[in-house]
Each structure stands twice: as C-alpha cells, then as structure tokens.
Amino acid sequence: MAGLMRVKAPVAWRGLEHSHRGRILREMGGNCLAERFGRHIELNEHERAALTSIEDGERRFRRGATLRSEQGDGGDIFVVEQGWIFCSVLCEDGRRQIIRLHSRGDLIGLDDLAFAVAPDTITALTDVTVAILDKARLGQMFADHPRLAALLFAVMQVDRVMLTDRLVSLGRGSALGRIAALLLWIAARLRLTDPANDGAITLPLTQEEIGDATGLTAVHVNRTMRALDEQGLIARSGGIVRLLDEARLARTANHVRREEKFDLGWLPPAR
Amino acid sequence: MAGLMRVKAPVAWRGLEHSHRGRILREMGGNCLAERFGRHIELNEHERAALTSIEDGERRFRRGATLRSEQGDGGDIFVVEQGWIFCSVLCEDGRRQIIRLHSRGDLIGLDDLAFAVAPDTITALTDVTVAILDKARLGQMFADHPRLAALLFAVMQVDRVMLTDRLVSLGRGSALGRIAALLLWIAARLRLTDPANDGAITLPLTQEEIGDATGLTAVHVNRTMRALDEQGLIARSGGIVRLLDEARLARTANHVRREEKFDLGWLPPAR
DNA sequence: CGCCCAATTGAGCTTCCTCAAAGCTCGTGG
DNA sequence: CCACGAGCTTTGAGGAAGCTCAATTGGGCG
C-alpha cells in the first residue's frame, strides 16, 4: 500500500526527461512546425524554409513558469519543442480549470490573433523548450504559402475537436470516466513520439493538477485513482501509471478514438 | 405560479421568428460570410465576390432535422443564415452533451476539413436556413485571398475561446453558474443582431436541452431556474426569460466578457 | 534532522441525480 | 367547440457522487 501513487511532480518530469532524454535530444533542434505539418503532407523546399523562417528564436522555461497570463494583453505565439505545457483559467473562488495540455509540436497562444486580452494562462508543467513564432511572418505565410495556411487551418481543427471531447467528458462523465479519459489521452500523446509505448505513463501531473484538469477535487482524484487501481484498470507505482486494460478504460471514459485522417483534397496547390 | 416557465420549444422559435421577423428578413439573402467578415475588416470588391462564390446554394431544415450525424463520414460545411443550430455528442448511456449553439454568421462543420468521421451531430434547434459551402472553393480562397484566409483563421479562434469558456463553466461551475453562463451567452448572441435587446430572451431551448448543454438533468435545470428566479436574477413568463441583474448573473457564472477586439495587424495585404 | 510538498484516509455534508407523479399548453380530431 | 393526446414543466422523496475539513504518512531536499 505504502509507496503507491507517489507522483511527486518534480520527480515525474525528471523521470520523463531521463527515460526519454536520448530520443528527445535527437528530435530537438529540428523545425517543430515542419515536423508537425510533415505528418500530413509532403513539404517542398520552399515550404520547409518558410516554416523555419516563422520560428523566431527559442526559449526555455522552468516548471511552474508562466508563459502568458490571463491578465496580460496577449503576447507571443509558441510551438512546444520539448516538455509539457498547460493552459488554465482561474476562477473567482481560487479554483482552477486546466483547459488543455500541450506537448511537442503543439501551437499555443493563437488566441492572441483575435483577442486583446488572453483567455487563459499558459504555464510550464515541466521544464520546457518552446520556439517563438513571429506573428507578421505567420501572416506572410498566408500570402506566400496558401497550402501551408490551409493545412494550418486543418490542424487547428484537431485542437478544436479535442476541446469538444473534453467538453463531453466534463459535462457527462463520472469521476472515473474523466480520469480514464485523461489517462488515455496522455497515453495517445506519448505514442505520437514513442509509438512503442506500452501504456506506461510517467505522469507529469500532480493529483491536484489532475483534479484541475478534470474538474474534480484532489482528494476525489486520489480516491478515484485508487478505484481504477482496485478495478484492475491501471497499476500505479512510484509516479508511473500503467494502463492495464485500455479497452475497458475507453469504455468507462466514453472514449472515441480519433484518427487524424485528414481529408486534404481541398488544399490549394503548393507554391 | 402556474404559467411560469412555459418554454415550449416550438412556441419559442415561432415566437422568435415572429418578434424578429422583420429584421431577419431584411438581413437575409445577403452574403452571410461577407457580413461576418465585414465585422472585422473592410472588404474590397474582389474579396466580397470571392466570399459569395464560396457559398454554394441554400438549404432549409425544420426543427429537429439532422444536418450531419456523428456516424456519417463527414459532409458539408455550412454557414447559418437564420435560426439556431446545435452540435451535440451522444454518450453510450443515451445521455447527450450539447457542445455549442450557433446562430447567424457561424461556420459549422469545419471539422470535416480534418477528420474523416464527424466528431459531433449537427441538429436544427429551430427551423433554419443555411448556406452550403464548397470545400474546394474554400481551398481556392486560401490561394486567391490570403487576407480572407488569415481572417477566417482569426475568426476560428473566437469559436475556440468559446469552447474554452464552456469548459471552465462545466468543469468548475455550479448548476446556478452554468445556467447563468448559458443565459448570458445567449443574450450576448442576440445582441449581436439586435444591440437594443434589453435582456429579454425568447429561449429557443427546452429545459431538457438546457440540461444537455450544461451537463445537468432536466429536473435540476428546472429547480435551478426557479432558484435564479427566486433570487431575482431572472424573471420567467411564457417562454421568455428576462435577465434582471446581469452583473450578479455574471458573477455567479464566473463570466468573462470577451470583447472581440481583433489585433489584425499581422494580416497580409488584400488582393 | 527537520521541513515541505504531495499523497492518503476518515467523517460528515452538499449538490445533483433518479424515479415517479402531476399539471399546463397546444394541436388535433371528432 | 370540446375532449384527448403529446410534449414540457413542475414538484416530491430518497439516494449517490463528489466536496470540505482535518489529520496522517512518505519522500526528497536543504
């Protein structure tokens, strides 16, 4: 009993970095945006160059650092290169809602394109490295590379659909279901960069943070994870959660597997 | 006591159409997309023509009609011209979550650009008229009118931020807060087309539908609205809800007023 | 060694849900 | 013109899920 579910966050990310260090370092440095877009279409020389030119420097933040505040009047746009980031909103009563988690390849802060005041706070969940995007050059991309612009638009839909799924989870899911959904989502995310992952998650989240993400109390998160454990759906040990029965987890989470099968026939030709 | 909160839906939309008929008819027919985009920038001749050419016919649906099913393999993209539409997801246990409501000027079905299977069901909440968009021509717009494409991208952020707000409402809001948020949102929406609106809402939603939107039971929606009534926040009569104290409603809803103040300095020049 | 943060556990309570039964309003058919 | 049926709303009673408050444990770090 003792020793289970010791998910001390600093340990968690350090463990993450440790176990993945080799791969991550290998992946880094490359153009994140190009890597992301390249998942869907074959980029030509010009397009690749354009994507590189949009990135305007790199920055690192330590766990807990604020990349953008709800109060602030907007700011930069980022692409996550390494580590985890989350977007959250603070309520009057001090409670917090985590809107979404982001990892390598995700675009963050796009709401700055439309709103003067940022809708959410962006925080580093682990130590992170991000590339900073230049708004004007992003605009230029729309002019010079319509195909990339259209693809960016499509990629954004993925993010929107994720929000949709989370909305259903929070609106209609039980505590069990919400946490199962979160775990499945994180596992899917890890498999994007590590397809061989067998369901072992070095959880980058504190139980309190899991609660903030699922709309639950830290206390209830604890009890619920114990329930998942006792039901044989997951196993926990020293900050690692292992998904034992993903099919059953998916059922309790009302999970829909979203294949990112892009229908890109409508894209304009490359330039 | 009797007679309060008689929000029979068919009555509701008919009432809506009745009280607004003149204005809506005046607004209709014009190019919805151009109208929407024109809120933010001054369109030139070519751009206006391009937006018109994207619309490919008009269709009407009766209340309750399904415009797209979660099962279906994607389909059309719409712009709402008149009436209300909602997007929802059905859970295993038969419960439903309404993801969002849409009215005039909203773009619907864009997820078809990225996913082979539709993530949600699109249903007519009232009798509606929609314009159908042509995917290929939308793609063409990215090539021919980068400024419009970029603006479309920015407009999409508004939708994303709305989902964010709803997520917070469902995750951290009480029943009182969730319903207050919904009412405030609908009122804001009505004021987009009718700035003089004083807070009287001809509710297009059944209490059951309100429950589906807020993640509550129809029964609890009823009790909660009575509570809002008794606390003097709203008044109900014959299918009309009047917001009596929007400041206090906003506080209980943890509502953030989102000014759509676009920062459009990054847009590429018009063509 | 002592501190701090996070996980864990217990007890009591609130909020929201479920099940069930009326009551209203409107549209329909006789 | 009236009775009836359908669809929503309203209300009551009891139960379950999740919350709050409070205390304890464990582990890493200074």
PDB file of C-alpha atoms in Angstrom, chain B:
ATOM      1  CA  MET B   1     -47.149  30.185 -10.011  1.00  0.00           C
ATOM      2  CA  ALA B   2     -48.874  28.495 -12.869  1.00  0.00           C
ATOM      3  CA  GLY B   3     -47.798  29.717 -16.226  1.00  0.00           C
ATOM      4  CA  LEU B   4     -44.240  30.429 -15.308  1.00  0.00           C
ATOM      5  CA  MET B   5     -41.514  28.917 -17.390  1.00  0.00           C
ATOM      6  CA  ARG B   6     -43.651  27.629 -20.145  1.00  0.00           C
ATOM      7  CA  VAL B   7     -40.847  27.250 -22.563  1.00  0.00           C
ATOM      8  CA  LYS B   8     -42.409  25.008 -25.075  1.00  0.00           C
ATOM      9  CA  ALA B   9     -39.863  24.912 -27.793  1.00  0.00           C
ATOM     10  CA  PRO B  10     -41.986  25.082 -30.921  1.00  0.00           C
ATOM     11  CA  VAL B  11     -43.682  28.059 -29.405  1.00  0.00           C
ATOM     12  CA  ALA B  12     -40.348  29.533 -28.582  1.00  0.00           C
ATOM     13  CA  TRP B  13     -38.955  29.627 -32.052  1.00  0.00           C
ATOM     14  CA  ARG B  14     -42.168  30.642 -33.514  1.00  0.00           C
ATOM     15  CA  GLY B  15     -42.233  33.488 -31.089  1.00  0.00           C
ATOM     16  CA  LEU B  16     -38.699  34.286 -32.023  1.00  0.00           C
ATOM     17  CA  GLU B  17     -39.472  34.354 -35.672  1.00  0.00           C
ATOM     18  CA  HIS B  18     -42.489  36.444 -35.004  1.00  0.00           C
ATOM     19  CA  SER B  19     -40.873  39.156 -32.978  1.00  0.00           C
ATOM     20  CA  HIS B  20     -37.836  39.339 -35.172  1.00  0.00           C
ATOM     21  CA  ARG B  21     -39.366  38.529 -38.488  1.00  0.00           C
ATOM     22  CA  GLY B  22     -38.970  41.946 -39.991  1.00  0.00           C
ATOM     23  CA  ARG B  23     -35.349  42.324 -39.131  1.00  0.00           C
ATOM     24  CA  ILE B  24     -34.343  38.841 -40.038  1.00  0.00           C
ATOM     25  CA  LEU B  25     -35.933  39.003 -43.425  1.00  0.00           C
ATOM     26  CA  ARG B  26     -34.170  42.262 -44.054  1.00  0.00           C
ATOM     27  CA  GLU B  27     -30.877  40.665 -43.113  1.00  0.00           C
ATOM     28  CA  MET B  28     -31.326  37.536 -45.083  1.00  0.00           C
ATOM     29  CA  GLY B  29     -30.302  36.847 -48.584  1.00  0.00           C
ATOM     30  CA  GLY B  30     -27.173  38.920 -48.263  1.00  0.00           C
ATOM     31  CA  ASN B  31     -23.912  37.059 -48.185  1.00  0.00           C
ATOM     32  CA  CYS B  32     -23.595  35.771 -44.665  1.00  0.00           C
ATOM     33  CA  LEU B  33     -19.911  35.137 -44.858  1.00  0.00           C
ATOM     34  CA  ALA B  34     -19.212  38.631 -46.140  1.00  0.00           C
ATOM     35  CA  GLU B  35     -21.395  40.039 -43.409  1.00  0.00           C
ATOM     36  CA  ARG B  36     -19.462  38.134 -40.780  1.00  0.00           C
ATOM     37  CA  PHE B  37     -16.042  39.016 -42.128  1.00  0.00           C
ATOM     38  CA  GLY B  38     -17.122  42.584 -42.657  1.00  0.00           C
ATOM     39  CA  ARG B  39     -17.493  42.933 -38.915  1.00  0.00           C
ATOM     40  CA  HIS B  40     -13.738  42.979 -38.677  1.00  0.00           C
ATOM     41  CA  ILE B  41     -12.239  44.395 -41.844  1.00  0.00           C
ATOM     42  CA  GLU B  42     -13.287  46.455 -44.819  1.00  0.00           C
ATOM     43  CA  LEU B  43     -13.742  44.032 -47.680  1.00  0.00           C
ATOM     44  CA  ASN B  44     -12.859  45.047 -51.202  1.00  0.00           C
ATOM     45  CA  GLU B  45     -14.781  44.181 -54.329  1.00  0.00           C
ATOM     46  CA  HIS B  46     -12.829  41.042 -55.158  1.00  0.00           C
ATOM     47  CA  GLU B  47     -12.944  39.690 -51.676  1.00  0.00           C
ATOM     48  CA  ARG B  48     -16.646  40.174 -51.451  1.00  0.00           C
ATOM     49  CA  ALA B  49     -17.109  38.373 -54.736  1.00  0.00           C
ATOM     50  CA  ALA B  50     -14.876  35.542 -53.593  1.00  0.00           C
ATOM     51  CA  LEU B  51     -16.858  35.059 -50.413  1.00  0.00           C
ATOM     52  CA  THR B  52     -20.057  34.981 -52.379  1.00  0.00           C
ATOM     53  CA  SER B  53     -18.709  32.381 -54.736  1.00  0.00           C
ATOM     54  CA  ILE B  54     -17.848  30.063 -51.863  1.00  0.00           C
ATOM     55  CA  GLU B  55     -21.466  29.769 -50.896  1.00  0.00           C
ATOM     56  CA  ASP B  56     -23.000  27.071 -52.976  1.00  0.00           C
ATOM     57  CA  GLY B  57     -26.709  27.178 -52.553  1.00  0.00           C
ATOM     58  CA  GLU B  58     -29.012  27.471 -49.620  1.00  0.00           C
ATOM     59  CA  ARG B  59     -30.995  24.895 -47.704  1.00  0.00           C
ATOM     60  CA  ARG B  60     -33.721  24.911 -45.120  1.00  0.00           C
ATOM     61  CA  PHE B  61     -34.241  22.445 -42.319  1.00  0.00           C
ATOM     62  CA  ARG B  62     -37.108  22.041 -39.913  1.00  0.00           C
ATOM     63  CA  ARG B  63     -36.625  21.985 -36.173  1.00  0.00           C
ATOM     64  CA  GLY B  64     -35.143  18.674 -35.139  1.00  0.00           C
ATOM     65  CA  ALA B  65     -33.675  17.864 -38.523  1.00  0.00           C
ATOM     66  CA  THR B  66     -30.179  16.374 -38.554  1.00  0.00           C
ATOM     67  CA  LEU B  67     -27.729  18.224 -40.761  1.00  0.00           C
ATOM     68  CA  ARG B  68     -24.911  15.820 -40.031  1.00  0.00           C
ATOM     69  CA  SER B  69     -24.564  12.742 -37.877  1.00  0.00           C
ATOM     70  CA  GLU B  70     -21.662  11.594 -35.729  1.00  0.00           C
ATOM     71  CA  GLN B  71     -21.831   8.326 -37.575  1.00  0.00           C
ATOM     72  CA  GLY B  72     -21.690   9.849 -41.009  1.00  0.00           C
ATOM     73  CA  ASP B  73     -18.488  10.209 -42.912  1.00  0.00           C
ATOM     74  CA  GLY B  74     -18.370  13.962 -42.894  1.00  0.00           C
ATOM     75  CA  GLY B  75     -20.150  16.082 -45.375  1.00  0.00           C
ATOM     76  CA  ASP B  76     -20.952  19.680 -45.952  1.00  0.00           C
ATOM     77  CA  ILE B  77     -19.822  22.885 -44.388  1.00  0.00           C
ATOM     78  CA  PHE B  78     -22.498  25.409 -43.517  1.00  0.00           C
ATOM     79  CA  VAL B  79     -22.997  28.999 -42.625  1.00  0.00           C
ATOM     80  CA  VAL B  80     -26.073  29.696 -40.550  1.00  0.00           C
ATOM     81  CA  GLU B  81     -28.286  32.298 -42.140  1.00  0.00           C
ATOM     82  CA  GLN B  82     -31.297  32.148 -39.919  1.00  0.00           C
ATOM     83  CA  GLY B  83     -32.347  30.182 -36.871  1.00  0.00           C
ATOM     84  CA  TRP B  84     -30.453  28.225 -34.247  1.00  0.00           C
ATOM     85  CA  ILE B  85     -28.378  25.107 -34.669  1.00  0.00           C
ATOM     86  CA  PHE B  86     -26.609  22.971 -32.109  1.00  0.00           C
ATOM     87  CA  CYS B  87     -23.795  20.456 -32.158  1.00  0.00           C
ATOM     88  CA  SER B  88     -24.031  17.529 -29.785  1.00  0.00           C
ATOM     89  CA  VAL B  89     -22.473  14.230 -28.885  1.00  0.00           C
ATOM     90  CA  LEU B  90     -24.345  11.142 -27.765  1.00  0.00           C
ATOM     91  CA  CYS B  91     -22.923   9.024 -24.953  1.00  0.00           C
ATOM     92  CA  GLU B  92     -23.169   5.278 -24.587  1.00  0.00           C
ATOM     93  CA  ASP B  93     -25.818   5.549 -21.919  1.00  0.00           C
ATOM     94  CA  GLY B  94     -28.052   7.654 -24.098  1.00  0.00           C
ATOM     95  CA  ARG B  95     -27.262  10.946 -22.456  1.00  0.00           C
ATOM     96  CA  ARG B  96     -26.368  13.810 -24.667  1.00  0.00           C
ATOM     97  CA  GLN B  97     -23.966  16.699 -24.427  1.00  0.00           C
ATOM     98  CA  ILE B  98     -24.627  19.809 -26.423  1.00  0.00           C
ATOM     99  CA  ILE B  99     -21.269  21.206 -27.414  1.00  0.00           C
ATOM    100  CA  ARG B 100     -22.307  24.575 -28.728  1.00  0.00           C
ATOM    101  CA  LEU B 101     -25.077  26.662 -30.152  1.00  0.00           C
ATOM    102  CA  HIS B 102     -24.846  28.518 -33.408  1.00  0.00           C
ATOM    103  CA  SER B 103     -26.753  31.335 -34.979  1.00  0.00           C
ATOM    104  CA  ARG B 104     -26.476  33.657 -37.942  1.00  0.00           C
ATOM    105  CA  GLY B 105     -22.997  34.029 -39.313  1.00  0.00           C
ATOM    106  CA  ASP B 106     -21.486  30.962 -37.678  1.00  0.00           C
ATOM    107  CA  LEU B 107     -19.470  28.495 -39.650  1.00  0.00           C
ATOM    108  CA  ILE B 108     -20.330  24.894 -38.940  1.00  0.00           C
ATOM    109  CA  GLY B 109     -18.821  21.595 -39.906  1.00  0.00           C
ATOM    110  CA  LEU B 110     -15.261  22.758 -40.363  1.00  0.00           C
ATOM    111  CA  ASP B 111     -14.032  19.655 -38.573  1.00  0.00           C
ATOM    112  CA  ASP B 112     -14.801  17.918 -41.826  1.00  0.00           C
ATOM    113  CA  LEU B 113     -11.648  19.501 -43.106  1.00  0.00           C
ATOM    114  CA  ALA B 114      -9.542  17.340 -40.855  1.00  0.00           C
ATOM    115  CA  PHE B 115     -11.461  14.264 -39.776  1.00  0.00           C
ATOM    116  CA  ALA B 116     -12.939  11.501 -41.803  1.00  0.00           C
ATOM    117  CA  VAL B 117     -15.601  10.772 -39.196  1.00  0.00           C
ATOM    118  CA  ALA B 118     -17.567  13.688 -37.867  1.00  0.00           C
ATOM    119  CA  PRO B 119     -16.957  14.356 -34.179  1.00  0.00           C
ATOM    120  CA  ASP B 120     -20.435  15.616 -33.436  1.00  0.00           C
ATOM    121  CA  THR B 121     -24.005  15.653 -34.658  1.00  0.00           C
ATOM    122  CA  ILE B 122     -25.390  18.862 -36.097  1.00  0.00           C
ATOM    123  CA  THR B 123     -29.076  19.445 -35.493  1.00  0.00           C
ATOM    124  CA  ALA B 124     -31.517  22.222 -36.247  1.00  0.00           C
ATOM    125  CA  LEU B 125     -32.729  23.657 -32.980  1.00  0.00           C
ATOM    126  CA  THR B 126     -35.294  25.839 -34.706  1.00  0.00           C
ATOM    127  CA  ASP B 127     -36.301  25.945 -38.311  1.00  0.00           C
ATOM    128  CA  VAL B 128     -33.158  27.154 -40.029  1.00  0.00           C
ATOM    129  CA  THR B 129     -31.747  28.379 -43.269  1.00  0.00           C
ATOM    130  CA  VAL B 130     -28.127  27.664 -44.035  1.00  0.00           C
ATOM    131  CA  ALA B 131     -25.774  28.361 -46.878  1.00  0.00           C
ATOM    132  CA  ILE B 132     -23.689  25.447 -48.039  1.00  0.00           C
ATOM    133  CA  LEU B 133     -20.009  25.991 -48.601  1.00  0.00           C
ATOM    134  CA  ASP B 134     -17.923  24.350 -51.234  1.00  0.00           C
ATOM    135  CA  LYS B 135     -14.742  22.827 -49.836  1.00  0.00           C
ATOM    136  CA  ALA B 136     -12.717  23.186 -52.984  1.00  0.00           C
ATOM    137  CA  ARG B 137     -13.661  26.801 -53.390  1.00  0.00           C
ATOM    138  CA  LEU B 138     -12.799  27.396 -49.768  1.00  0.00           C
ATOM    139  CA  GLY B 139      -9.385  25.978 -50.570  1.00  0.00           C
ATOM    140  CA  GLN B 140      -9.214  28.260 -53.562  1.00  0.00           C
ATOM    141  CA  MET B 141      -9.822  31.195 -51.280  1.00  0.00           C
ATOM    142  CA  PHE B 142      -6.625  30.357 -49.440  1.00  0.00           C
ATOM    143  CA  ALA B 143      -4.765  30.724 -52.722  1.00  0.00           C
ATOM    144  CA  ASP B 144      -6.549  33.774 -54.090  1.00  0.00           C
ATOM    145  CA  HIS B 145      -7.296  35.801 -50.987  1.00  0.00           C
ATOM    146  CA  PRO B 146      -4.739  35.264 -48.265  1.00  0.00           C
ATOM    147  CA  ARG B 147      -6.146  38.105 -46.223  1.00  0.00           C
ATOM    148  CA  LEU B 148      -9.525  36.419 -46.073  1.00  0.00           C
ATOM    149  CA  ALA B 149      -7.901  33.129 -45.210  1.00  0.00           C
ATOM    150  CA  ALA B 150      -5.995  34.717 -42.365  1.00  0.00           C
ATOM    151  CA  LEU B 151      -9.128  36.414 -41.140  1.00  0.00           C
ATOM    152  CA  LEU B 152     -11.002  33.133 -41.269  1.00  0.00           C
ATOM    153  CA  PHE B 153      -8.256  31.720 -39.133  1.00  0.00           C
ATOM    154  CA  ALA B 154      -8.680  34.517 -36.620  1.00  0.00           C
ATOM    155  CA  VAL B 155     -12.453  34.138 -36.591  1.00  0.00           C
ATOM    156  CA  MET B 156     -11.984  30.484 -35.787  1.00  0.00           C
ATOM    157  CA  GLN B 157     -10.146  31.479 -32.637  1.00  0.00           C
ATOM    158  CA  VAL B 158     -13.326  33.061 -31.366  1.00  0.00           C
ATOM    159  CA  ASP B 159     -15.040  29.730 -31.591  1.00  0.00           C
ATOM    160  CA  ARG B 160     -12.162  28.051 -29.833  1.00  0.00           C
ATOM    161  CA  VAL B 161     -12.227  30.525 -26.990  1.00  0.00           C
ATOM    162  CA  MET B 162     -15.949  29.976 -26.598  1.00  0.00           C
ATOM    163  CA  LEU B 163     -15.230  26.289 -26.100  1.00  0.00           C
ATOM    164  CA  THR B 164     -12.633  27.238 -23.521  1.00  0.00           C
ATOM    165  CA  ASP B 165     -15.148  29.277 -21.594  1.00  0.00           C
ATOM    166  CA  ARG B 166     -17.657  26.490 -21.715  1.00  0.00           C
ATOM    167  CA  LEU B 167     -15.081  24.042 -20.490  1.00  0.00           C
ATOM    168  CA  VAL B 168     -14.452  26.167 -17.429  1.00  0.00           C
ATOM    169  CA  SER B 169     -18.156  26.519 -16.851  1.00  0.00           C
ATOM    170  CA  LEU B 170     -18.728  22.769 -16.958  1.00  0.00           C
ATOM    171  CA  GLY B 171     -15.605  21.916 -15.021  1.00  0.00           C
ATOM    172  CA  ARG B 172     -15.860  24.372 -12.188  1.00  0.00           C
ATOM    173  CA  GLY B 173     -19.318  25.922 -12.262  1.00  0.00           C
ATOM    174  CA  SER B 174     -22.275  25.062 -10.060  1.00  0.00           C
ATOM    175  CA  ALA B 175     -25.633  24.405 -11.640  1.00  0.00           C
ATOM    176  CA  LEU B 176     -26.537  28.014 -10.947  1.00  0.00           C
ATOM    177  CA  GLY B 177     -23.363  29.216 -12.574  1.00  0.00           C
ATOM    178  CA  ARG B 178     -23.634  27.012 -15.624  1.00  0.00           C
ATOM    179  CA  ILE B 179     -27.132  28.119 -16.434  1.00  0.00           C
ATOM    180  CA  ALA B 180     -26.322  31.748 -15.750  1.00  0.00           C
ATOM    181  CA  ALA B 181     -23.403  31.440 -18.162  1.00  0.00           C
ATOM    182  CA  LEU B 182     -25.610  29.926 -20.813  1.00  0.00           C
ATOM    183  CA  LEU B 183     -28.206  32.656 -20.475  1.00  0.00           C
ATOM    184  CA  LEU B 184     -25.612  35.395 -20.617  1.00  0.00           C
ATOM    185  CA  TRP B 185     -24.064  33.842 -23.657  1.00  0.00           C
ATOM    186  CA  ILE B 186     -27.376  33.621 -25.471  1.00  0.00           C
ATOM    187  CA  ALA B 187     -28.182  37.206 -24.582  1.00  0.00           C
ATOM    188  CA  ALA B 188     -24.826  38.323 -25.935  1.00  0.00           C
ATOM    189  CA  ARG B 189     -25.534  36.406 -29.095  1.00  0.00           C
ATOM    190  CA  LEU B 190     -28.912  38.039 -29.559  1.00  0.00           C
ATOM    191  CA  ARG B 191     -27.366  41.444 -29.109  1.00  0.00           C
ATOM    192  CA  LEU B 192     -25.050  40.824 -32.000  1.00  0.00           C
ATOM    193  CA  THR B 193     -28.014  41.144 -34.309  1.00  0.00           C
ATOM    194  CA  ASP B 194     -30.168  43.243 -32.031  1.00  0.00           C
ATOM    195  CA  PRO B 195     -27.986  45.597 -29.986  1.00  0.00           C
ATOM    196  CA  ALA B 196     -31.031  47.142 -28.348  1.00  0.00           C
ATOM    197  CA  ASN B 197     -32.033  43.907 -26.659  1.00  0.00           C
ATOM    198  CA  ASP B 198     -32.733  44.587 -23.008  1.00  0.00           C
ATOM    199  CA  GLY B 199     -32.146  41.118 -21.717  1.00  0.00           C
ATOM    200  CA  ALA B 200     -35.405  39.516 -22.751  1.00  0.00           C
ATOM    201  CA  ILE B 201     -34.678  36.139 -24.248  1.00  0.00           C
ATOM    202  CA  THR B 202     -37.178  34.078 -26.118  1.00  0.00           C
ATOM    203  CA  LEU B 203     -35.464  30.897 -25.133  1.00  0.00           C
ATOM    204  CA  PRO B 204     -35.013  28.597 -28.094  1.00  0.00           C
ATOM    205  CA  LEU B 205     -34.153  25.748 -25.733  1.00  0.00           C
ATOM    206  CA  THR B 206     -36.183  23.186 -23.880  1.00  0.00           C
ATOM    207  CA  GLN B 207     -35.244  22.625 -20.253  1.00  0.00           C
ATOM    208  CA  GLU B 208     -34.040  19.228 -21.302  1.00  0.00           C
ATOM    209  CA  GLU B 209     -31.860  20.866 -23.935  1.00  0.00           C
ATOM    210  CA  ILE B 210     -30.549  23.349 -21.404  1.00  0.00           C
ATOM    211  CA  GLY B 211     -29.607  20.364 -19.318  1.00  0.00           C
ATOM    212  CA  ASP B 212     -27.827  18.766 -22.242  1.00  0.00           C
ATOM    213  CA  ALA B 213     -25.902  21.958 -22.799  1.00  0.00           C
ATOM    214  CA  THR B 214     -24.927  22.440 -19.175  1.00  0.00           C
ATOM    215  CA  GLY B 215     -24.360  18.840 -18.227  1.00  0.00           C
ATOM    216  CA  LEU B 216     -27.336  18.783 -15.866  1.00  0.00           C
ATOM    217  CA  THR B 217     -30.585  16.904 -15.578  1.00  0.00           C
ATOM    218  CA  ALA B 218     -33.761  18.430 -16.933  1.00  0.00           C
ATOM    219  CA  VAL B 219     -35.202  18.188 -13.442  1.00  0.00           C
ATOM    220  CA  HIS B 220     -32.312  20.018 -11.896  1.00  0.00           C
ATOM    221  CA  VAL B 221     -32.422  22.659 -14.607  1.00  0.00           C
ATOM    222  CA  ASN B 222     -35.987  23.318 -13.596  1.00  0.00           C
ATOM    223  CA  ARG B 223     -35.149  23.725  -9.938  1.00  0.00           C
ATOM    224  CA  THR B 224     -32.118  25.824 -10.698  1.00  0.00           C
ATOM    225  CA  MET B 225     -34.032  28.208 -12.898  1.00  0.00           C
ATOM    226  CA  ARG B 226     -36.595  28.563 -10.192  1.00  0.00           C
ATOM    227  CA  ALA B 227     -33.758  29.422  -7.832  1.00  0.00           C
ATOM    228  CA  LEU B 228     -32.456  32.056 -10.245  1.00  0.00           C
ATOM    229  CA  ASP B 229     -35.973  33.400 -10.402  1.00  0.00           C
ATOM    230  CA  GLU B 230     -36.441  33.465  -6.642  1.00  0.00           C
ATOM    231  CA  GLN B 231     -33.124  35.218  -6.199  1.00  0.00           C
ATOM    232  CA  GLY B 232     -34.256  37.949  -8.515  1.00  0.00           C
ATOM    233  CA  LEU B 233     -31.667  37.247 -11.164  1.00  0.00           C
ATOM    234  CA  ILE B 234     -34.116  36.389 -13.882  1.00  0.00           C
ATOM    235  CA  ALA B 235     -37.851  36.550 -14.495  1.00  0.00           C
ATOM    236  CA  ARG B 236     -39.738  33.963 -16.477  1.00  0.00           C
ATOM    237  CA  SER B 237     -43.052  34.132 -18.208  1.00  0.00           C
ATOM    238  CA  GLY B 238     -44.488  32.234 -21.088  1.00  0.00           C
ATOM    239  CA  GLY B 239     -41.299  31.111 -22.675  1.00  0.00           C
ATOM    240  CA  ILE B 240     -39.496  34.384 -22.216  1.00  0.00           C
ATOM    241  CA  VAL B 241     -36.632  34.746 -19.806  1.00  0.00           C
ATOM    242  CA  ARG B 242     -35.615  38.213 -18.774  1.00  0.00           C
ATOM    243  CA  LEU B 243     -32.209  38.854 -17.290  1.00  0.00           C
ATOM    244  CA  LEU B 244     -32.848  41.161 -14.361  1.00  0.00           C
ATOM    245  CA  ASP B 245     -29.384  41.547 -12.928  1.00  0.00           C
ATOM    246  CA  GLU B 246     -26.686  40.775 -15.421  1.00  0.00           C
ATOM    247  CA  ALA B 247     -23.895  41.907 -13.135  1.00  0.00           C
ATOM    248  CA  ARG B 248     -24.871  39.416 -10.484  1.00  0.00           C
ATOM    249  CA  LEU B 249     -25.522  36.737 -13.097  1.00  0.00           C
ATOM    250  CA  ALA B 250     -22.060  37.334 -14.472  1.00  0.00           C
ATOM    251  CA  ARG B 251     -20.593  36.940 -11.017  1.00  0.00           C
ATOM    252  CA  THR B 252     -22.338  33.650 -10.317  1.00  0.00           C
ATOM    253  CA  ALA B 253     -21.362  32.429 -13.770  1.00  0.00           C
ATOM    254  CA  ASN B 254     -17.739  33.443 -13.344  1.00  0.00           C
ATOM    255  CA  HIS B 255     -18.370  35.144 -16.632  1.00  0.00           C
ATOM    256  CA  VAL B 256     -15.655  36.923 -18.562  1.00  0.00           C
ATOM    257  CA  ARG B 257     -16.766  39.471 -21.046  1.00  0.00           C
ATOM    258  CA  ARG B 258     -14.903  38.740 -24.237  1.00  0.00           C
ATOM    259  CA  GLU B 259     -14.509  41.701 -26.475  1.00  0.00           C
ATOM    260  CA  GLU B 260     -13.800  40.503 -29.951  1.00  0.00           C
ATOM    261  CA  LYS B 261     -11.070  43.045 -30.306  1.00  0.00           C
ATOM    262  CA  PHE B 262      -9.120  41.655 -33.162  1.00  0.00           C
ATOM    263  CA  ASP B 263      -5.497  42.503 -33.467  1.00  0.00           C
ATOM    264  CA  LEU B 264      -5.269  42.225 -37.213  1.00  0.00           C
ATOM    265  CA  GLY B 265      -2.007  43.997 -37.819  1.00  0.00           C
ATOM    266  CA  TRP B 266      -0.458  40.723 -38.890  1.00  0.00           C
ATOM    267  CA  LEU B 267      -2.850  40.108 -41.771  1.00  0.00           C
ATOM    268  CA  PRO B 268      -1.282  40.037 -45.217  1.00  0.00           C
ATOM    269  CA  PRO B 269      -2.481  42.745 -47.650  1.00  0.00           C
ATOM    270  CA  ALA B 270      -5.665  42.294 -49.631  1.00  0.00           C
ATOM    271  CA  ARG B 271      -5.567  41.177 -53.209  1.00  0.00           C
TER     272      ARG B 271
END
